[in-house]
């Protein structure tokens, strides 16, 4: 029996695919989730099958690789460690450069561990929290408020404690609802506001860049009705 390495699977499937599909394939291989087989709804957690570093290394060693292929180009900006497709989609939109349809925001980390001060520990009732989509240079955390994990009094209390603890640590927070994620106008407003926090000057996006950003959002999220 021969079993292909995850890096080879990505190399074969993503070399000539579009940006959105290449990113989501890499995310499922280098993330901590797996979609249910046979088209069934839902997902389950599992250990990552590979890492961004291993994916890049495999491509770099391959003589047959076309380095202009999107499957390789996204790896320079790829963020692993997603625990859900939604985290991966948000990371893609933020971290990919403008030429590939993203907002070019550097330092995006998924599920970043943030150690808390004693005061913040007392508020959160735990020693650390994890930022869903954490932008390290800006100390800005984006939380996706999914229906599955954020309904009920207990979940609301946990989220509120986490948010207050992060604010005590000087972390800026943005909550992203399902409706905002699936609305191009609302998502673009939020992402552009975060982009403007970057410490370096950026030229205003051209119509061509705006078209690429909309196209990537449309490919990733327009027809995505998953609530996770």
Coordinates of C-alpha atoms in Angstrom, one line a residue:
X1 CA 0.0 0.0 0.0
X2 CA 1.3 3.4 -1.0
X3 CA 0.2 6.5 0.9
X4 CA 1.0 10.0 -0.4
X5 CA 2.5 12.5 2.0
X6 CA 0.3 15.5 2.7
X7 CA 3.0 17.7 1.0
X8 CA 2.8 15.7 -2.2
X9 CA -1.1 15.8 -2.1
X10 CA -0.9 19.6 -1.9
X11 CA 1.7 19.8 -4.6
X12 CA -0.4 17.7 -7.0
X13 CA -3.8 19.3 -6.3
X14 CA -2.8 22.9 -5.8
X15 CA -0.1 23.6 -8.3
X16 CA -2.5 24.9 -11.0
X17 CA -5.7 25.6 -9.0
X18 CA -7.0 29.0 -8.1
X19 CA -5.9 31.0 -5.0
X20 CA -9.0 30.3 -2.8
X21 CA -8.9 26.5 -3.4
X22 CA -5.1 26.3 -2.9
X23 CA -5.4 28.1 0.4
X24 CA -8.3 26.0 1.7
X25 CA -6.5 22.8 0.7
X26 CA -3.4 23.9 2.6
X27 CA -5.5 24.9 5.6
X28 CA -7.2 21.5 5.8
X29 CA -3.8 19.8 5.7
X30 CA -2.0 22.2 8.1
X31 CA -5.0 22.9 10.3
X32 CA -6.5 21.3 13.3
X33 CA -9.8 20.3 11.7
X34 CA -11.1 17.9 9.1
X35 CA -14.3 18.0 7.2
X36 CA -16.6 15.1 7.5
X37 CA -16.3 12.6 4.5
X38 CA -18.8 11.9 1.8
X39 CA -20.3 15.3 1.8
X40 CA -21.7 15.0 5.3
X41 CA -22.1 18.3 7.2
X42 CA -19.8 19.2 10.1
X43 CA -16.2 18.7 11.0
X44 CA -14.1 17.3 13.7
X45 CA -10.8 18.3 15.4
X46 CA -7.6 16.5 14.8
X47 CA -3.8 17.1 14.8
X48 CA -2.4 18.9 11.8
X49 CA -1.1 16.6 9.1
X50 CA 1.7 18.9 8.0
X51 CA 2.9 22.5 8.5
X52 CA 3.4 25.6 6.4
X53 CA 7.2 25.1 6.7
X54 CA 7.0 21.5 5.4
X55 CA 4.7 22.5 2.5
X56 CA 7.1 25.3 1.5
X57 CA 10.1 23.0 1.8
X58 CA 8.5 20.3 -0.4
X59 CA 7.8 22.8 -3.1
X60 CA 11.3 24.3 -3.0
X61 CA 12.9 20.8 -3.4
X62 CA 10.7 19.9 -6.3
X63 CA 12.4 20.5 -9.7
X64 CA 9.2 20.1 -11.5
X65 CA 7.5 23.0 -9.7
X66 CA 6.4 26.0 -11.6
X67 CA 7.2 28.7 -9.0
X68 CA 4.6 31.0 -10.6
X69 CA 1.8 28.6 -9.8
X70 CA -0.7 29.8 -7.3
X71 CA -0.2 26.7 -5.2
X72 CA 3.4 27.8 -4.5
X73 CA 2.8 31.5 -4.4
X74 CA 0.3 31.4 -1.5
X75 CA 2.7 29.5 0.7
X76 CA 4.8 32.6 1.2
X77 CA 1.9 34.1 3.0
X78 CA 0.1 31.0 4.3
X79 CA -1.1 30.8 7.9
X80 CA -1.6 27.4 9.4
X81 CA -3.3 26.2 12.6
X82 CA -6.9 26.9 11.7
X83 CA -9.5 25.1 13.7
X84 CA -12.3 25.7 11.3
X85 CA -12.8 26.7 7.6
X86 CA -14.1 30.1 8.8
X87 CA -10.8 30.9 10.5
X88 CA -8.9 29.8 7.4
X89 CA -11.1 32.0 5.1
X90 CA -10.7 35.1 7.3
X91 CA -6.9 34.5 7.4
X92 CA -6.8 34.2 3.6
X93 CA -8.5 37.5 3.1
X94 CA -6.3 39.3 5.5
X95 CA -2.9 37.8 5.0
X96 CA -2.7 37.3 1.2
X97 CA -1.1 40.2 -0.7
X98 CA -3.2 42.6 -2.7
X99 CA -2.0 41.0 -6.0
X100 CA -3.7 37.8 -4.9
X101 CA -6.9 39.3 -3.6
X102 CA -6.1 39.8 0.0
X103 CA -5.4 42.9 2.2
X104 CA -1.7 42.3 2.7
X105 CA -1.9 42.5 6.5
X106 CA 1.3 41.0 8.0
X107 CA 1.7 39.1 11.2
X108 CA -1.6 37.1 11.1
X109 CA -1.6 34.2 13.5
X110 CA -4.4 31.7 14.2
X111 CA -5.3 30.7 17.7
X112 CA -2.4 32.6 19.2
X113 CA -1.8 31.8 22.9
X114 CA -1.9 35.0 25.0
X115 CA -0.7 34.7 28.6
X116 CA -2.7 36.8 31.0
X117 CA -1.7 39.1 33.9
X118 CA -3.0 38.1 37.4
X119 CA -5.8 40.6 37.1
X120 CA -6.8 39.4 33.7
X121 CA -6.6 35.8 34.9
X122 CA -9.1 36.7 37.6
X123 CA -11.5 38.1 35.0
X124 CA -11.1 35.3 32.5
X125 CA -10.9 32.5 35.1
X126 CA -8.0 31.0 33.3
X127 CA -4.3 31.5 32.8
X128 CA -4.4 32.3 29.1
X129 CA -6.7 32.8 26.2
X130 CA -6.3 32.2 22.5
X131 CA -7.0 34.8 19.9
X132 CA -9.0 33.4 16.9
X133 CA -7.3 35.6 14.3
X134 CA -4.5 37.6 16.0
X135 CA -2.6 40.3 14.2
X136 CA 0.7 40.4 16.2
X137 CA 2.1 43.8 15.0
X138 CA -1.2 45.6 15.8
X139 CA -2.1 43.5 18.9
X140 CA -5.5 43.2 17.3
X141 CA -7.7 40.1 17.7
X142 CA -10.6 39.1 15.4
X143 CA -13.2 36.8 16.9
X144 CA -15.6 35.0 14.6
X145 CA -18.9 34.6 16.5
X146 CA -20.2 31.3 15.1
X147 CA -23.7 30.1 15.9
X148 CA -22.4 26.7 16.9
X149 CA -19.9 27.8 19.6
X150 CA -21.3 31.1 20.8
X151 CA -25.0 30.4 21.6
X152 CA -26.2 30.0 25.2
X153 CA -25.6 31.8 28.5
X154 CA -22.5 29.8 29.4
X155 CA -20.8 30.5 26.0
X156 CA -21.8 34.2 26.2
X157 CA -20.3 34.5 29.7
X158 CA -17.1 32.8 28.5
X159 CA -16.8 35.1 25.5
X160 CA -17.4 38.2 27.6
X161 CA -14.7 37.2 30.1
X162 CA -12.3 36.5 27.3
X163 CA -13.0 39.9 25.7
X164 CA -12.6 41.8 28.9
X165 CA -9.4 40.0 29.8
X166 CA -7.9 40.8 26.4
X167 CA -8.8 44.5 26.7
X168 CA -7.0 44.5 30.0
X169 CA -4.0 43.2 28.2
X170 CA -4.1 46.0 25.7
X171 CA -5.5 43.9 22.8
X172 CA -7.9 45.6 20.4
X173 CA -10.9 43.4 19.6
X174 CA -13.1 43.1 16.5
X175 CA -16.1 40.7 16.5
X176 CA -17.1 39.3 13.1
X177 CA -20.5 37.8 12.8
X178 CA -21.7 35.4 10.2
X179 CA -23.8 38.2 8.5
X180 CA -20.8 40.5 8.4
X181 CA -18.5 37.7 7.0
X182 CA -21.0 37.0 4.2
X183 CA -21.6 40.6 3.3
X184 CA -18.9 42.0 1.0
X185 CA -19.7 45.6 2.0
X186 CA -19.5 45.0 5.8
X187 CA -16.4 42.7 5.6
X188 CA -14.6 45.1 3.4
X189 CA -15.3 48.0 5.8
X190 CA -13.9 46.0 8.7
X191 CA -10.8 44.7 6.8
X192 CA -10.0 48.1 5.4
X193 CA -10.2 49.7 8.8
X194 CA -7.7 47.1 10.1
X195 CA -5.5 47.6 7.1
X196 CA -5.3 51.3 7.9
X197 CA -3.8 50.5 11.3
X198 CA -0.6 49.2 9.7
X199 CA 2.4 51.3 10.6
X200 CA 3.7 51.7 7.1
X201 CA 2.1 53.8 4.3
X202 CA 0.0 52.0 1.7
X203 CA -1.2 53.5 -1.5
X204 CA -5.0 53.5 -2.0
X205 CA -6.2 50.3 -3.6
X206 CA -6.7 50.6 -7.4
X207 CA -9.9 49.5 -9.1
X208 CA -8.0 46.4 -10.2
X209 CA -6.9 45.5 -6.7
X210 CA -10.5 46.1 -5.4
X211 CA -11.8 43.7 -8.1
X212 CA -9.3 41.0 -7.0
X213 CA -10.3 41.4 -3.4
X214 CA -14.0 41.1 -4.2
X215 CA -13.3 38.1 -6.4
X216 CA -11.4 36.3 -3.7
X217 CA -14.1 37.0 -1.1
X218 CA -16.7 35.8 -3.6
X219 CA -14.8 32.6 -4.2
X220 CA -14.2 31.9 -0.5
X221 CA -17.5 33.1 1.1
X222 CA -20.3 34.1 -1.2
X223 CA -21.9 30.7 -1.5
X224 CA -20.7 29.4 1.8
X225 CA -23.6 28.9 4.1
X226 CA -21.7 26.9 6.7
X227 CA -22.4 28.3 10.2
X228 CA -19.3 27.1 11.9

